[in-house]
Amino acid sequence: MRFLANGSARPWQLPAAVLAVWLLIGLVTAAFAESATPTLEAFFGTFKGQTILESDGAMTTRDLDVAIAPTRTGFNIRWTTTTLGRDGALKRESSSIDFEPTRRAGIFASQMRSDMFGNRVPLDPLRGDPFVWARQIDATLTVYALLITDDGGYEMQVYHRTLAEDGLTLRFFRFREGDALRTVTASLKRTKS
């Protein structure tokens, strides 16, 4: 920047200098914000925890196991819920879903069946199957499952898995026609596998 004889800058140079400083601040801020968002790999691992639910006036404990692992083109989430049945027998329910990135950043399509060409695709909700997708926003990986009920209504299950210091925080919601049917929260500890 050239100064005039009296030591002041030329007037047309000040806006450019101020603009350059603000541009530099913006770039540094954007780089910091992007580096603060965890990558998908931060979710990979095996996690275990428990939650207590009230159902029909009785308290039940559920053991929760979640494994999130890379696949060739995306990732897989496998989760198991274990409860003690009224007859005293252990009851296990497991799900495993592969996801692949879509053209939209942070949104992943489920790969739950093969089409007639052998491509992995989501299930068909009009046939009574759940339509499942996932998204990552910041430190939360969410799985959505949309079901069309027999009467043409809908049910939505939402699994928020948020990174915590020692594992994941799970928040599960189940809605039918917008009404909350169930809410579950749990802390899952990262295990060594």
PDB file of C-alpha atoms in Angstrom:
ATOM      1  CA  MET A   1       0.000   0.000   0.000  1.00  0.00           C
ATOM      2  CA  ARG A   2       1.438   3.385  -0.959  1.00  0.00           C
ATOM      3  CA  PHE A   3       1.124   6.306   1.356  1.00  0.00           C
ATOM      4  CA  LEU A   4       0.725   9.903   0.376  1.00  0.00           C
ATOM      5  CA  ALA A   5       3.254  12.473   1.484  1.00  0.00           C
ATOM      6  CA  ASN A   6       1.181  13.218   4.583  1.00  0.00           C
ATOM      7  CA  GLY A   7       1.308   9.502   5.623  1.00  0.00           C
ATOM      8  CA  SER A   8      -2.272   8.591   4.749  1.00  0.00           C
ATOM      9  CA  ALA A   9      -3.217   5.734   2.429  1.00  0.00           C
ATOM     10  CA  ARG A  10      -4.819   6.329  -0.919  1.00  0.00           C
ATOM     11  CA  PRO A  11      -8.579   6.138  -0.411  1.00  0.00           C
ATOM     12  CA  TRP A  12      -9.214   3.418  -3.047  1.00  0.00           C
ATOM     13  CA  GLN A  13      -6.683   1.108  -1.359  1.00  0.00           C
ATOM     14  CA  LEU A  14      -8.383   1.006   2.043  1.00  0.00           C
ATOM     15  CA  PRO A  15     -11.484  -0.921   0.945  1.00  0.00           C
ATOM     16  CA  ALA A  16      -9.306  -3.555  -0.749  1.00  0.00           C
ATOM     17  CA  ALA A  17      -7.185  -3.989   2.387  1.00  0.00           C
ATOM     18  CA  VAL A  18     -10.246  -4.242   4.618  1.00  0.00           C
ATOM     19  CA  LEU A  19     -11.833  -6.716   2.187  1.00  0.00           C
ATOM     20  CA  ALA A  20      -8.671  -8.840   2.191  1.00  0.00           C
ATOM     21  CA  VAL A  21      -8.627  -8.976   6.005  1.00  0.00           C
ATOM     22  CA  TRP A  22     -12.320  -9.969   6.170  1.00  0.00           C
ATOM     23  CA  LEU A  23     -11.795 -12.587   3.456  1.00  0.00           C
ATOM     24  CA  LEU A  24      -8.885 -14.071   5.404  1.00  0.00           C
ATOM     25  CA  ILE A  25     -10.954 -14.153   8.614  1.00  0.00           C
ATOM     26  CA  GLY A  26     -13.799 -15.854   6.732  1.00  0.00           C
ATOM     27  CA  LEU A  27     -11.523 -18.521   5.260  1.00  0.00           C
ATOM     28  CA  VAL A  28      -9.935 -19.303   8.624  1.00  0.00           C
ATOM     29  CA  THR A  29     -13.364 -19.490  10.295  1.00  0.00           C
ATOM     30  CA  ALA A  30     -14.742 -21.784   7.572  1.00  0.00           C
ATOM     31  CA  ALA A  31     -11.709 -24.065   7.785  1.00  0.00           C
ATOM     32  CA  PHE A  32     -12.060 -24.288  11.572  1.00  0.00           C
ATOM     33  CA  ALA A  33     -15.808 -24.993  11.378  1.00  0.00           C
ATOM     34  CA  GLU A  34     -15.293 -27.741   8.811  1.00  0.00           C
ATOM     35  CA  SER A  35     -12.521 -29.373  10.840  1.00  0.00           C
ATOM     36  CA  ALA A  36     -14.772 -29.348  13.931  1.00  0.00           C
ATOM     37  CA  THR A  37     -17.373 -31.573  12.216  1.00  0.00           C
ATOM     38  CA  PRO A  38     -16.530 -35.236  12.856  1.00  0.00           C
ATOM     39  CA  THR A  39     -16.043 -37.478   9.865  1.00  0.00           C
ATOM     40  CA  LEU A  40     -18.201 -40.550   9.400  1.00  0.00           C
ATOM     41  CA  GLU A  41     -15.241 -42.668  10.534  1.00  0.00           C
ATOM     42  CA  ALA A  42     -15.612 -41.203  14.044  1.00  0.00           C
ATOM     43  CA  PHE A  43     -18.813 -43.279  14.385  1.00  0.00           C
ATOM     44  CA  PHE A  44     -17.152 -46.590  13.466  1.00  0.00           C
ATOM     45  CA  GLY A  45     -16.920 -49.002  16.384  1.00  0.00           C
ATOM     46  CA  THR A  46     -18.893 -51.234  18.724  1.00  0.00           C
ATOM     47  CA  PHE A  47     -21.049 -49.779  21.498  1.00  0.00           C
ATOM     48  CA  LYS A  48     -22.970 -51.310  24.429  1.00  0.00           C
ATOM     49  CA  GLY A  49     -25.449 -49.952  26.935  1.00  0.00           C
ATOM     50  CA  GLN A  50     -28.755 -50.409  28.764  1.00  0.00           C
ATOM     51  CA  THR A  51     -32.024 -48.612  29.106  1.00  0.00           C
ATOM     52  CA  ILE A  52     -35.040 -49.123  31.364  1.00  0.00           C
ATOM     53  CA  LEU A  53     -38.520 -48.887  29.856  1.00  0.00           C
ATOM     54  CA  GLU A  54     -41.964 -48.843  31.366  1.00  0.00           C
ATOM     55  CA  SER A  55     -44.470 -50.963  29.468  1.00  0.00           C
ATOM     56  CA  ASP A  56     -47.948 -51.854  30.740  1.00  0.00           C
ATOM     57  CA  GLY A  57     -46.961 -50.723  34.240  1.00  0.00           C
ATOM     58  CA  ALA A  58     -43.911 -53.022  34.363  1.00  0.00           C
ATOM     59  CA  MET A  59     -40.289 -51.897  34.201  1.00  0.00           C
ATOM     60  CA  THR A  60     -38.087 -53.771  31.736  1.00  0.00           C
ATOM     61  CA  THR A  61     -34.372 -53.529  31.086  1.00  0.00           C
ATOM     62  CA  ARG A  62     -33.081 -53.624  27.543  1.00  0.00           C
ATOM     63  CA  ASP A  63     -29.497 -54.363  26.615  1.00  0.00           C
ATOM     64  CA  LEU A  64     -28.445 -52.419  23.541  1.00  0.00           C
ATOM     65  CA  ASP A  65     -25.601 -53.308  21.187  1.00  0.00           C
ATOM     66  CA  VAL A  66     -24.661 -51.174  18.182  1.00  0.00           C
ATOM     67  CA  ALA A  67     -21.886 -51.747  15.650  1.00  0.00           C
ATOM     68  CA  ILE A  68     -21.085 -49.230  12.921  1.00  0.00           C
ATOM     69  CA  ALA A  69     -18.530 -50.377  10.360  1.00  0.00           C
ATOM     70  CA  PRO A  70     -17.239 -49.331   6.951  1.00  0.00           C
ATOM     71  CA  THR A  71     -18.285 -51.241   3.839  1.00  0.00           C
ATOM     72  CA  ARG A  72     -16.732 -51.131   0.390  1.00  0.00           C
ATOM     73  CA  THR A  73     -18.783 -48.106  -0.657  1.00  0.00           C
ATOM     74  CA  GLY A  74     -20.428 -46.821   2.532  1.00  0.00           C
ATOM     75  CA  PHE A  75     -21.137 -48.139   6.013  1.00  0.00           C
ATOM     76  CA  ASN A  76     -23.228 -50.691   7.910  1.00  0.00           C
ATOM     77  CA  ILE A  77     -25.171 -50.242  11.131  1.00  0.00           C
ATOM     78  CA  ARG A  78     -26.055 -53.377  13.079  1.00  0.00           C
ATOM     79  CA  TRP A  79     -28.028 -53.146  16.297  1.00  0.00           C
ATOM     80  CA  THR A  80     -29.427 -55.687  18.717  1.00  0.00           C
ATOM     81  CA  THR A  81     -31.921 -55.221  21.539  1.00  0.00           C
ATOM     82  CA  THR A  82     -32.078 -57.934  24.216  1.00  0.00           C
ATOM     83  CA  THR A  83     -34.915 -58.164  26.750  1.00  0.00           C
ATOM     84  CA  LEU A  84     -36.075 -60.703  29.290  1.00  0.00           C
ATOM     85  CA  GLY A  85     -39.482 -62.012  28.227  1.00  0.00           C
ATOM     86  CA  ARG A  86     -42.383 -62.594  30.609  1.00  0.00           C
ATOM     87  CA  ASP A  87     -41.621 -66.301  30.408  1.00  0.00           C
ATOM     88  CA  GLY A  88     -38.042 -65.667  31.585  1.00  0.00           C
ATOM     89  CA  ALA A  89     -36.472 -66.351  28.192  1.00  0.00           C
ATOM     90  CA  LEU A  90     -34.116 -63.866  26.552  1.00  0.00           C
ATOM     91  CA  LYS A  91     -35.590 -62.203  23.483  1.00  0.00           C
ATOM     92  CA  ARG A  92     -33.245 -60.715  20.872  1.00  0.00           C
ATOM     93  CA  GLU A  93     -34.181 -58.461  17.983  1.00  0.00           C
ATOM     94  CA  SER A  94     -31.467 -57.519  15.491  1.00  0.00           C
ATOM     95  CA  SER A  95     -31.278 -55.328  12.418  1.00  0.00           C
ATOM     96  CA  SER A  96     -28.438 -54.741   9.992  1.00  0.00           C
ATOM     97  CA  ILE A  97     -28.546 -52.160   7.216  1.00  0.00           C
ATOM     98  CA  ASP A  98     -25.966 -51.066   4.656  1.00  0.00           C
ATOM     99  CA  PHE A  99     -25.906 -47.413   3.594  1.00  0.00           C
ATOM    100  CA  GLU A 100     -24.269 -45.682   0.632  1.00  0.00           C
ATOM    101  CA  PRO A 101     -23.675 -41.974   0.079  1.00  0.00           C
ATOM    102  CA  THR A 102     -26.132 -40.140  -2.172  1.00  0.00           C
ATOM    103  CA  ARG A 103     -25.455 -37.128  -4.366  1.00  0.00           C
ATOM    104  CA  ARG A 104     -26.548 -34.973  -1.434  1.00  0.00           C
ATOM    105  CA  ALA A 105     -23.842 -34.391   1.172  1.00  0.00           C
ATOM    106  CA  GLY A 106     -24.435 -36.123   4.494  1.00  0.00           C
ATOM    107  CA  ILE A 107     -27.435 -38.178   3.276  1.00  0.00           C
ATOM    108  CA  PHE A 108     -27.147 -41.954   2.835  1.00  0.00           C
ATOM    109  CA  ALA A 109     -29.490 -44.373   1.045  1.00  0.00           C
ATOM    110  CA  SER A 110     -30.195 -47.774   2.558  1.00  0.00           C
ATOM    111  CA  GLN A 111     -29.174 -50.833   0.556  1.00  0.00           C
ATOM    112  CA  MET A 112     -31.558 -53.512   1.813  1.00  0.00           C
ATOM    113  CA  ARG A 113     -32.405 -55.597  -1.276  1.00  0.00           C
ATOM    114  CA  SER A 114     -31.231 -56.252  -4.832  1.00  0.00           C
ATOM    115  CA  ASP A 115     -33.181 -55.054  -7.859  1.00  0.00           C
ATOM    116  CA  MET A 116     -33.538 -57.118 -11.062  1.00  0.00           C
ATOM    117  CA  PHE A 117     -30.121 -55.898 -12.226  1.00  0.00           C
ATOM    118  CA  GLY A 118     -28.366 -56.861  -8.995  1.00  0.00           C
ATOM    119  CA  ASN A 119     -28.059 -53.293  -7.716  1.00  0.00           C
ATOM    120  CA  ARG A 120     -28.539 -52.779  -3.988  1.00  0.00           C
ATOM    121  CA  VAL A 121     -31.555 -50.522  -3.352  1.00  0.00           C
ATOM    122  CA  PRO A 122     -33.924 -49.480  -0.527  1.00  0.00           C
ATOM    123  CA  LEU A 123     -37.028 -51.505   0.309  1.00  0.00           C
ATOM    124  CA  ASP A 124     -40.443 -50.527  -1.086  1.00  0.00           C
ATOM    125  CA  PRO A 125     -42.669 -48.806   1.509  1.00  0.00           C
ATOM    126  CA  LEU A 126     -45.788 -49.354  -0.634  1.00  0.00           C
ATOM    127  CA  ARG A 127     -45.336 -53.094  -0.117  1.00  0.00           C
ATOM    128  CA  GLY A 128     -45.312 -52.705   3.657  1.00  0.00           C
ATOM    129  CA  ASP A 129     -41.525 -52.548   3.955  1.00  0.00           C
ATOM    130  CA  PRO A 130     -39.750 -49.714   5.773  1.00  0.00           C
ATOM    131  CA  PHE A 131     -38.107 -46.998   3.696  1.00  0.00           C
ATOM    132  CA  VAL A 132     -34.830 -46.286   5.490  1.00  0.00           C
ATOM    133  CA  TRP A 133     -32.212 -43.577   5.071  1.00  0.00           C
ATOM    134  CA  ALA A 134     -29.518 -41.965   7.207  1.00  0.00           C
ATOM    135  CA  ARG A 135     -27.954 -38.566   7.561  1.00  0.00           C
ATOM    136  CA  GLN A 136     -25.016 -37.093   9.405  1.00  0.00           C
ATOM    137  CA  ILE A 137     -25.248 -33.596  10.803  1.00  0.00           C
ATOM    138  CA  ASP A 138     -22.262 -32.596  12.894  1.00  0.00           C
ATOM    139  CA  ALA A 139     -21.733 -35.216  15.647  1.00  0.00           C
ATOM    140  CA  THR A 140     -25.088 -36.970  15.116  1.00  0.00           C
ATOM    141  CA  LEU A 141     -25.750 -39.899  12.787  1.00  0.00           C
ATOM    142  CA  THR A 142     -29.512 -40.369  12.407  1.00  0.00           C
ATOM    143  CA  VAL A 143     -31.388 -43.298  10.858  1.00  0.00           C
ATOM    144  CA  TYR A 144     -34.982 -42.773   9.739  1.00  0.00           C
ATOM    145  CA  ALA A 145     -37.412 -45.627   9.009  1.00  0.00           C
ATOM    146  CA  LEU A 146     -40.742 -44.730   7.388  1.00  0.00           C
ATOM    147  CA  LEU A 147     -43.498 -47.356   7.305  1.00  0.00           C
ATOM    148  CA  ILE A 148     -46.824 -47.016   5.521  1.00  0.00           C
ATOM    149  CA  THR A 149     -49.470 -48.630   7.727  1.00  0.00           C
ATOM    150  CA  ASP A 150     -52.193 -50.976   6.430  1.00  0.00           C
ATOM    151  CA  ASP A 151     -54.718 -48.130   6.505  1.00  0.00           C
ATOM    152  CA  GLY A 152     -52.441 -45.822   4.463  1.00  0.00           C
ATOM    153  CA  GLY A 153     -51.160 -43.803   7.408  1.00  0.00           C
ATOM    154  CA  TYR A 154     -47.548 -43.723   8.483  1.00  0.00           C
ATOM    155  CA  GLU A 155     -45.225 -44.643  11.282  1.00  0.00           C
ATOM    156  CA  MET A 156     -41.776 -43.142  11.665  1.00  0.00           C
ATOM    157  CA  GLN A 157     -38.889 -44.458  13.732  1.00  0.00           C
ATOM    158  CA  VAL A 158     -35.948 -42.128  14.337  1.00  0.00           C
ATOM    159  CA  TYR A 159     -32.606 -43.218  15.823  1.00  0.00           C
ATOM    160  CA  HIS A 160     -30.275 -40.322  16.752  1.00  0.00           C
ATOM    161  CA  ARG A 161     -26.783 -41.555  17.605  1.00  0.00           C
ATOM    162  CA  THR A 162     -24.622 -38.684  18.856  1.00  0.00           C
ATOM    163  CA  LEU A 163     -20.906 -38.975  19.558  1.00  0.00           C
ATOM    164  CA  ALA A 164     -20.064 -38.647  23.250  1.00  0.00           C
ATOM    165  CA  GLU A 165     -16.715 -38.606  25.034  1.00  0.00           C
ATOM    166  CA  ASP A 166     -16.803 -42.350  25.760  1.00  0.00           C
ATOM    167  CA  GLY A 167     -19.257 -43.624  23.141  1.00  0.00           C
ATOM    168  CA  LEU A 168     -22.676 -42.658  21.812  1.00  0.00           C
ATOM    169  CA  THR A 169     -25.852 -41.133  23.168  1.00  0.00           C
ATOM    170  CA  LEU A 170     -28.920 -42.815  21.679  1.00  0.00           C
ATOM    171  CA  ARG A 171     -32.269 -41.054  21.381  1.00  0.00           C
ATOM    172  CA  PHE A 172     -35.012 -43.153  19.763  1.00  0.00           C
ATOM    173  CA  PHE A 173     -38.460 -41.874  18.833  1.00  0.00           C
ATOM    174  CA  ARG A 174     -41.414 -43.756  17.384  1.00  0.00           C
ATOM    175  CA  PHE A 175     -44.317 -41.779  15.936  1.00  0.00           C
ATOM    176  CA  ARG A 176     -47.606 -42.789  14.335  1.00  0.00           C
ATOM    177  CA  GLU A 177     -49.434 -40.082  12.405  1.00  0.00           C
ATOM    178  CA  GLY A 178     -47.312 -37.513  14.283  1.00  0.00           C
ATOM    179  CA  ASP A 179     -48.199 -38.813  17.760  1.00  0.00           C
ATOM    180  CA  ALA A 180     -45.286 -39.974  19.925  1.00  0.00           C
ATOM    181  CA  LEU A 181     -45.647 -43.653  20.830  1.00  0.00           C
ATOM    182  CA  ARG A 182     -42.266 -44.268  22.442  1.00  0.00           C
ATOM    183  CA  THR A 183     -39.126 -42.405  23.417  1.00  0.00           C
ATOM    184  CA  VAL A 184     -35.953 -44.157  24.525  1.00  0.00           C
ATOM    185  CA  THR A 185     -32.666 -42.608  25.628  1.00  0.00           C
ATOM    186  CA  ALA A 186     -29.477 -44.436  26.497  1.00  0.00           C
ATOM    187  CA  SER A 187     -25.738 -43.947  26.838  1.00  0.00           C
ATOM    188  CA  LEU A 188     -23.700 -46.508  24.940  1.00  0.00           C
ATOM    189  CA  LYS A 189     -20.053 -47.072  25.824  1.00  0.00           C
ATOM    190  CA  ARG A 190     -17.501 -47.736  23.100  1.00  0.00           C
ATOM    191  CA  THR A 191     -16.085 -51.244  23.509  1.00  0.00           C
ATOM    192  CA  LYS A 192     -12.868 -52.745  22.257  1.00  0.00           C
ATOM    193  CA  SER A 193     -13.588 -55.258  19.534  1.00  0.00           C
TER     194      SER A 193
END
